[in-house]
Short mmCIF file of C-alpha atoms and ligand atoms in Angstrom, two decimals:
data_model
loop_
_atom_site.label_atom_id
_atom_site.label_comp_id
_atom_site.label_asym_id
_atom_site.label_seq_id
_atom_site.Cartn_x
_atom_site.Cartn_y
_atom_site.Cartn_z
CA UNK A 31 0.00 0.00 0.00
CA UNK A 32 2.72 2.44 0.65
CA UNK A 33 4.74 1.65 -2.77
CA UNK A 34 1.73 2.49 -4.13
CA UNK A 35 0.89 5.79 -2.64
CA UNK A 36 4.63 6.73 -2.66
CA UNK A 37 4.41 5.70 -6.74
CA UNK A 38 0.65 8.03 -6.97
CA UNK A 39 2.86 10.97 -5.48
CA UNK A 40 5.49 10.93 -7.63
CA UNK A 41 2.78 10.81 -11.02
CA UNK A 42 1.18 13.54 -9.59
CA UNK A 43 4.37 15.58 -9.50
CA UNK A 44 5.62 14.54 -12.96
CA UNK A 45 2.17 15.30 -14.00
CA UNK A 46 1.05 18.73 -12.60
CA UNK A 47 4.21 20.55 -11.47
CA UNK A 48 4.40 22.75 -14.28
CA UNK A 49 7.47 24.61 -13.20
CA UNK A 50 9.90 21.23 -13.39
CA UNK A 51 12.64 21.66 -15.81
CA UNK A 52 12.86 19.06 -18.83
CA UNK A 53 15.52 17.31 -17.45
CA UNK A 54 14.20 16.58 -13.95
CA UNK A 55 11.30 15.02 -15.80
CA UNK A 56 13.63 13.18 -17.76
CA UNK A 57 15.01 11.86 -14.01
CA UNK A 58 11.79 11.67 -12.45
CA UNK A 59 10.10 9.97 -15.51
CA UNK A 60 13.19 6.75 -15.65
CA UNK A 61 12.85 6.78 -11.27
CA UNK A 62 9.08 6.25 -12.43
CA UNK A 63 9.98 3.33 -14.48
CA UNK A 64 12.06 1.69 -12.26
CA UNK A 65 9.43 1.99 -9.74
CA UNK A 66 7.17 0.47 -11.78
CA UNK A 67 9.00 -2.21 -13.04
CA UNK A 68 10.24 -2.74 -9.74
CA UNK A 69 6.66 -3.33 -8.40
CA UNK A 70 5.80 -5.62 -11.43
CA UNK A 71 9.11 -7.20 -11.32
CA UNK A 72 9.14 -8.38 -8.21
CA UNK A 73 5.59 -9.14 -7.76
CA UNK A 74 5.06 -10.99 -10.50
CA UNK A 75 8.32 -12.27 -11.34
CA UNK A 76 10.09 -12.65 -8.50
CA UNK A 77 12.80 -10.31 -9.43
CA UNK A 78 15.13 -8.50 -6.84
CA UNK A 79 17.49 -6.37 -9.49
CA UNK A 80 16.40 -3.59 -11.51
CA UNK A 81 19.06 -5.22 -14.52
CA UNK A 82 19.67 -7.17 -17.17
CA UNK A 83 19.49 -10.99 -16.72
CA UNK A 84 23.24 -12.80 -17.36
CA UNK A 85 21.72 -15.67 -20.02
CA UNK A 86 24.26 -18.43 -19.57
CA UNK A 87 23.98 -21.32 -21.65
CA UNK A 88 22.77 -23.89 -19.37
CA UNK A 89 19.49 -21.58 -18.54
CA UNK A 90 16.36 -21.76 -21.16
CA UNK A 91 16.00 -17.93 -22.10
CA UNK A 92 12.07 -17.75 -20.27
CA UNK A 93 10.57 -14.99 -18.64
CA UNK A 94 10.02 -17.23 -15.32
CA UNK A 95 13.92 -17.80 -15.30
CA UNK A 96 14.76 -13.75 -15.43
CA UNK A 97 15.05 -13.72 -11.39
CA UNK A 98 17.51 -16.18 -12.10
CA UNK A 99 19.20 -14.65 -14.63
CA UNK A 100 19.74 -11.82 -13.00
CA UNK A 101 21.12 -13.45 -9.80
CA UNK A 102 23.66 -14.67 -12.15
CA UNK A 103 24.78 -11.51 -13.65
CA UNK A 104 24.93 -10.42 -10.00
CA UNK A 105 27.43 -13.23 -9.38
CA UNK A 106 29.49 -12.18 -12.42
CA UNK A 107 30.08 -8.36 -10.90
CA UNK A 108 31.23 -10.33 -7.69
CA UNK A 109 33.61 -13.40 -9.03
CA UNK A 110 34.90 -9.73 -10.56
CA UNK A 111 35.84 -8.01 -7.77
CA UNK A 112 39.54 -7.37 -7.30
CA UNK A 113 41.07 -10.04 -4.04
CA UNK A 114 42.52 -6.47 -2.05
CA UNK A 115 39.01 -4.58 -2.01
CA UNK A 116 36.81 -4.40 0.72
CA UNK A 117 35.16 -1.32 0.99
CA UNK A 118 32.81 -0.09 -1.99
CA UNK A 119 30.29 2.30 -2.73
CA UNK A 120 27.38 0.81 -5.31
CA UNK A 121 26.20 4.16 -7.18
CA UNK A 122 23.03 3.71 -8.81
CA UNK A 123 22.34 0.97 -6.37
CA UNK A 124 18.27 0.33 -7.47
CA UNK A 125 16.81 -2.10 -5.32
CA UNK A 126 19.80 -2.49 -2.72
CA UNK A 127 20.01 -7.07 -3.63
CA UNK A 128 23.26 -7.13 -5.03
CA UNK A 129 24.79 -4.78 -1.91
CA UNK A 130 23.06 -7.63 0.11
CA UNK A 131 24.82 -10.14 -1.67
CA UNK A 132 28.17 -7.82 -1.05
CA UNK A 133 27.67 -7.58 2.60
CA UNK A 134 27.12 -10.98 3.28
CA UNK A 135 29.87 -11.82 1.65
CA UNK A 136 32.13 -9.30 3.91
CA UNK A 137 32.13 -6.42 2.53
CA UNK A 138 31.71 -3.18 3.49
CA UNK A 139 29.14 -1.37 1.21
CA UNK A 140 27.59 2.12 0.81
CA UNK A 141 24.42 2.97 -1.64
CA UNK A 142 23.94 5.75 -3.82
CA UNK A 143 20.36 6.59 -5.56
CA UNK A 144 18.38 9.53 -6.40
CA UNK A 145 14.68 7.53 -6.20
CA UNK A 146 13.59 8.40 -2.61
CA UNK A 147 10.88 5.15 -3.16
CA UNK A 148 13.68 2.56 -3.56
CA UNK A 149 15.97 4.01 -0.78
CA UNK A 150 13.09 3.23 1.18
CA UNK A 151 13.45 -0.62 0.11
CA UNK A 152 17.17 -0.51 1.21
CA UNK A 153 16.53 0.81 4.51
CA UNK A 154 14.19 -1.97 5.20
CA UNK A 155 16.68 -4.82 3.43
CA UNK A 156 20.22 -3.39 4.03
CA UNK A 157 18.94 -1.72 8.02
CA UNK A 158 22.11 0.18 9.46
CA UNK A 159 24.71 -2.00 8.11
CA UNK A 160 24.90 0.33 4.66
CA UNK A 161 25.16 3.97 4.37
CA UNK A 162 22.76 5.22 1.81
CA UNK A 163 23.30 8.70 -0.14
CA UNK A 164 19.97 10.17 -2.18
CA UNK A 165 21.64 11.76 -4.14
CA UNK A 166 22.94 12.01 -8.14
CA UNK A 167 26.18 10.54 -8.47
CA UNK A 168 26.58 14.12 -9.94
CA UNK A 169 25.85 16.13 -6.68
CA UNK A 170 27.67 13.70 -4.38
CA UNK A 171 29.76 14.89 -1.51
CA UNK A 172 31.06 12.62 0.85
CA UNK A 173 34.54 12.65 2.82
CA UNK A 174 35.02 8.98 2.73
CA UNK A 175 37.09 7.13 -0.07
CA UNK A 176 36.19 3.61 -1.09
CA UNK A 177 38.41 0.84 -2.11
CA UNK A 178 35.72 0.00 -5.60
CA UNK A 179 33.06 2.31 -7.12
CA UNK A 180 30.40 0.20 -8.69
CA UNK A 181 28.18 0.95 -11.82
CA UNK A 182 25.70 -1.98 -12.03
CA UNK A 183 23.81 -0.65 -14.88
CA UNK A 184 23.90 2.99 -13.82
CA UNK A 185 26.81 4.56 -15.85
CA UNK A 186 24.83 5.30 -18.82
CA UNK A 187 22.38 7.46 -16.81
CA UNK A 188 25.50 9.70 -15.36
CA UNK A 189 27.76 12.04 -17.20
CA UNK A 190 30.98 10.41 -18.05
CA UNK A 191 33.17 13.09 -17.01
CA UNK A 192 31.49 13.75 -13.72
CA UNK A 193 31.55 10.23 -12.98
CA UNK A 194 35.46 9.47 -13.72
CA UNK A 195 35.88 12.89 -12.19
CA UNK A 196 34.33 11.93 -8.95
CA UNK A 197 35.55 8.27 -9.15
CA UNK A 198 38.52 9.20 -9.08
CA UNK A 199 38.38 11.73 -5.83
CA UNK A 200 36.30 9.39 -3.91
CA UNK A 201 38.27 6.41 -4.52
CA UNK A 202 41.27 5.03 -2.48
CA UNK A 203 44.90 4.82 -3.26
CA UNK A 204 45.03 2.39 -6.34
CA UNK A 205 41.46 1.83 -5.51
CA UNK A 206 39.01 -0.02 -8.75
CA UNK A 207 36.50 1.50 -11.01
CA UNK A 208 34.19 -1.78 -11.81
CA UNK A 209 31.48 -0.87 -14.56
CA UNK A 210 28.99 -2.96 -16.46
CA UNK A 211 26.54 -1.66 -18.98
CA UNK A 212 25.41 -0.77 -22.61
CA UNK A 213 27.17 1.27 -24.93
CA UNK A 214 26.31 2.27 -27.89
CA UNK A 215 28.62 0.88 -31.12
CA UNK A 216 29.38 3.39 -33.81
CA UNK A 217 27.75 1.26 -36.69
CA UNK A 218 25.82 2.37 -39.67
CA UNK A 219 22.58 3.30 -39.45
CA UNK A 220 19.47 4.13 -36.92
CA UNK A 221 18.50 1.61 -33.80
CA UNK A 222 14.76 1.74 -31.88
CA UNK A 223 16.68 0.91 -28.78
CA UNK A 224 17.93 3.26 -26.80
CA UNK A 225 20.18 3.56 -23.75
CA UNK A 226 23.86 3.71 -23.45
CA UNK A 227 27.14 6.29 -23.73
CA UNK A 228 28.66 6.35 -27.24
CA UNK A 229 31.69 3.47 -26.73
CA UNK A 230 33.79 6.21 -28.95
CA UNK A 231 33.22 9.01 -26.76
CA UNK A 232 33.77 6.97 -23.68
CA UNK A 233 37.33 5.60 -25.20
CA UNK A 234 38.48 9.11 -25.47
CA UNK A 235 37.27 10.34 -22.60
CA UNK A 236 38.91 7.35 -20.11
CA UNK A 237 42.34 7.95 -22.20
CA UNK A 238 42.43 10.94 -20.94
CA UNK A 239 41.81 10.12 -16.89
CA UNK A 240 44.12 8.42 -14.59
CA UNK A 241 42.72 5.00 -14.98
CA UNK A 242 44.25 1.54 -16.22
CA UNK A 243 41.95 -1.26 -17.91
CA UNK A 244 42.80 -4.35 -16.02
CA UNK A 245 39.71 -6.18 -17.42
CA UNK A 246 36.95 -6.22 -20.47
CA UNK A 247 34.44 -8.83 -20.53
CA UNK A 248 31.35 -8.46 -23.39
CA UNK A 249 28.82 -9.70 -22.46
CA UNK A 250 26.46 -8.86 -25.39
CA UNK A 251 25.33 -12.22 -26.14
CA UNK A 252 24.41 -13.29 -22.56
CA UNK A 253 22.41 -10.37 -22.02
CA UNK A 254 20.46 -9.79 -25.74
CA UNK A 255 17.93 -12.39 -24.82
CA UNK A 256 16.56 -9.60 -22.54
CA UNK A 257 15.70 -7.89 -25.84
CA UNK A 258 13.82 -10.49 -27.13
CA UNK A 259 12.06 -11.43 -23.63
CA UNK A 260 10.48 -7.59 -23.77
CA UNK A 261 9.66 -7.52 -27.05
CA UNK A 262 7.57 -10.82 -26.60
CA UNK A 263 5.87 -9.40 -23.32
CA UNK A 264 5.50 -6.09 -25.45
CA UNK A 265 3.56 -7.31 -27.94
CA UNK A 266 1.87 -10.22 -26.57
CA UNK A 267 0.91 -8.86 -23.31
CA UNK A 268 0.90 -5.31 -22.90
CA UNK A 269 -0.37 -4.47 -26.53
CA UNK A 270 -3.43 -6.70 -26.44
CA UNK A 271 -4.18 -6.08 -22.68
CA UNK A 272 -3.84 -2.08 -23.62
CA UNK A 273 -6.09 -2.37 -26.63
CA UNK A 274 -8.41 -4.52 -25.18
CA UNK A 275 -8.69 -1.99 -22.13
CA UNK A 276 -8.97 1.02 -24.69
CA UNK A 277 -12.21 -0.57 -26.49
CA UNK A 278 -13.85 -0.83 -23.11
CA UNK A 279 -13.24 2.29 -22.20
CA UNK A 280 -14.06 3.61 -25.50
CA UNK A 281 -17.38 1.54 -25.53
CA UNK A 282 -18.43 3.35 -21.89
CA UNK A 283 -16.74 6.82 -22.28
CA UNK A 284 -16.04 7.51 -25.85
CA UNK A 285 -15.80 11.15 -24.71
CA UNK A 286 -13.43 11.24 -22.23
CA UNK A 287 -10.87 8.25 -23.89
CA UNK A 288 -10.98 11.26 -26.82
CA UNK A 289 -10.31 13.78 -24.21
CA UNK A 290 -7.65 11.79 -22.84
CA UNK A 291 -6.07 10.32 -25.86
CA UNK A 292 -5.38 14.01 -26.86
CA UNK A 293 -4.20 15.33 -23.88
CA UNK A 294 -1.32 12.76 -24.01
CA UNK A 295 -1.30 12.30 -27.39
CA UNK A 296 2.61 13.34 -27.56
CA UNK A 297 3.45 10.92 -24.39
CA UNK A 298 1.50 8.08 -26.52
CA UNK A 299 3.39 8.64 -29.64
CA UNK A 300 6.48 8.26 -28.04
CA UNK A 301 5.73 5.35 -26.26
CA UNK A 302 4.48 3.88 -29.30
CA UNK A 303 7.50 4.63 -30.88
CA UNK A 304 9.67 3.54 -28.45
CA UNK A 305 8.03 -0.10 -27.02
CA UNK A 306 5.72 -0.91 -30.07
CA UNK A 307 8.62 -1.47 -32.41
CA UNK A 308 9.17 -4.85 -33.67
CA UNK A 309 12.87 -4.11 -34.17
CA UNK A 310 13.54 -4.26 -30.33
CA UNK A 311 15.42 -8.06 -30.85
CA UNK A 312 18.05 -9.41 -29.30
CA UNK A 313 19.62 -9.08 -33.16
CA UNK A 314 19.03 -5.79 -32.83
CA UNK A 315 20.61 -5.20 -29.44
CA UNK A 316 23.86 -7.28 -30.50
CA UNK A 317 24.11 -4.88 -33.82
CA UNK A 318 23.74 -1.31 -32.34
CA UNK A 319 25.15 -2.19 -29.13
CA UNK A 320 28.20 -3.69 -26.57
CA UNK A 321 27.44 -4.95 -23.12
CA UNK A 322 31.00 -4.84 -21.05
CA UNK A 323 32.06 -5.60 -17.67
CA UNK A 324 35.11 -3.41 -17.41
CA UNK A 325 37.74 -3.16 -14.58
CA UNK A 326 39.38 -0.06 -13.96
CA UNK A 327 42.65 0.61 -11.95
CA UNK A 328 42.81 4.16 -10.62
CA UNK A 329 46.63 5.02 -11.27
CA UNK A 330 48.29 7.50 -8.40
C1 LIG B 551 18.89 0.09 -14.39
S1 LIG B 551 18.95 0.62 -12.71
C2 LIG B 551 20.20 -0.46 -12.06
C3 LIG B 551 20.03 -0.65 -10.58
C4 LIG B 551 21.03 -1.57 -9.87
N1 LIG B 551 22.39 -1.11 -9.99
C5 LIG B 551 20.92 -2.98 -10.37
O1 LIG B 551 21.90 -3.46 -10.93
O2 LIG B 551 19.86 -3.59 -10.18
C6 LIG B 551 19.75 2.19 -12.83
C7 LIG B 551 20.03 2.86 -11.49
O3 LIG B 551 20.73 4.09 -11.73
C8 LIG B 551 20.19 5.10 -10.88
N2 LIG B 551 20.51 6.42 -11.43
C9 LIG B 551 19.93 7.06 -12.47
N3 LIG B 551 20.49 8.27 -12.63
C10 LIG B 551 21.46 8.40 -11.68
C11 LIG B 551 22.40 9.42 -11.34
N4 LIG B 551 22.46 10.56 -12.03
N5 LIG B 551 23.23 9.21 -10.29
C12 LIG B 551 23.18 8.04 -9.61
N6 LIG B 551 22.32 7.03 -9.89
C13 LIG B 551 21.47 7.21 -10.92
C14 LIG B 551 18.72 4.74 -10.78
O4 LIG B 551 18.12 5.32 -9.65
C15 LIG B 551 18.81 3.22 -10.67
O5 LIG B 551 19.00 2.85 -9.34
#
């Protein structure tokens, strides 16, 4: 009941607070989403992360198996983790599950998130034993320095040079930089999925920061099935169950679907756009994009 009321607050502010800028929409309209798919997620899923699910081999790419899946890319990020580290700070932490799996493994973990409505999760699943900062990476200020930062799927939503800018001040002596996430290939032509830093401009930028590769892993493959897993839900759940809600409503209140249809008729293109495109594929994904798990050395 409180997710819920906590999610009705934050649509009414996206919604009727006129004076917003654009791009804390932007931010409040993705912390919508995750709450959202959060809520579904885990309710009807059984999910715990907010990413992508690691598709290994052995596990049949199904819906039911995405909890799963994402317990194993969760794994990956930790069989990753340099022997010497024991303190990190997980910005862009969503849900708070894989600093759970951190701390009862021995480390010492801090969370950073903007959504106020998953902090709240973390408080009840982390209690005192994690520090939690709502905050943008951007704004962060902190004295402490941790041994790893940790982007699990949240260095696409943060400005690169703020991010290897701050990285680098609030990380240790020789301390690690682990991220994993899209980028976007430079490849011919236009893709309907979005999400990701241009690989090129991120390659120029890190040459020219104090950091050291010590590991690249892509994971493209493993994680395309996603793609496809959306795509089916897209257009064999959520399209039919929209339409068929749409002729009801149009059936009982052709008026006020008209009224309403028009009054977010620019939101509806754009989602139509953006989820209603049969190019969404994992073939898709593997073309226009490059999943990496990438290990960074901070050099003093
Ligand atoms: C796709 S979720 C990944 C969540 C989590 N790391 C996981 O692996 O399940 C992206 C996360 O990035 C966070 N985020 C978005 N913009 C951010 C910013 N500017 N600074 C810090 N975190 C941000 C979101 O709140 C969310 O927790």
């Amino acid at each position: 009941m409180e997710n819920l009321r906590q999610l009705f607050k934050d649509l009414h502010e996206f919604y009727f607070k006129k004076e917003m800028d654009k791009k804390t929409k932007k931010e409040l309209s993705r912390e919508i989403g995750l709450e959202v798919g959060y809520l579904c997620g885990n309710y009807f899923l059984k999910m715990n992360h907010l990413h992508y699910g690691y598709w290994t081999d052995d596990l049949p790419v199904d819906i039911t198996n995405l909890h799963i899946a994402q317990d194993k890319y969760a794994e990956l990020i930790i069989s990753n983790i340099p022997k010497s580290v024991k303190t990190i700070l997980d910005v862009g932490c969503g849900t708070g599950q894989i600093d759970k799996m951190l701390i009862d493994k021995g480390y010492k973990v801090d969370c950073l998130s903007p959504s106020h409505y998953l902090n709240n999760q973390i408080k009840n699943l982390l209690g005192d034993k994690s520090n939690i900062f709502e905050s943008t990476y951007e704004e962060l200020q902190t004295e402490k320095r941790y041994d790893m930062i940790l982007f699990c799927e949240s260095f696409q939503y943060i400005d690169i040079n703020k991010s290897l800018t701050n990285t680098y001040n609030f990380l240790n002596k020789n301390g690690y930089m682990l991220i994993c996430d899209i980028f976007k290939k430079d490849v011919e032509g236009k893709s309907a999925l979005s999400g990701g830093h241009k690989l090129s401009r991120f390659h120029d930028l890190i040459s020219e920061n104090p950091f050291k590769l010590i590991e690249s892993i892509d994971i493209t493959e493993q994680t395309a099935p996603n793609m496809d897993l959306m795509n089916d839900v897209v257009q064999n759940v959520i399209r039919p169950s929209i339409n068929a809600g749409l002729k009801l409503s149009n059936s009982r209140h052709p008026t006020a679907v008209k009224v309403i249809k028009w009054f977010f008729r620019k939101k509806i293109e754009k989602l139509k756009n953006k989820y209603c495109n049969q190019d969404r594929t994992g073939e898709e994904f593997k073309k226009f994009k490059l999943y990496q798990l990438l290990l960074y050395q901070k050099n003093d």
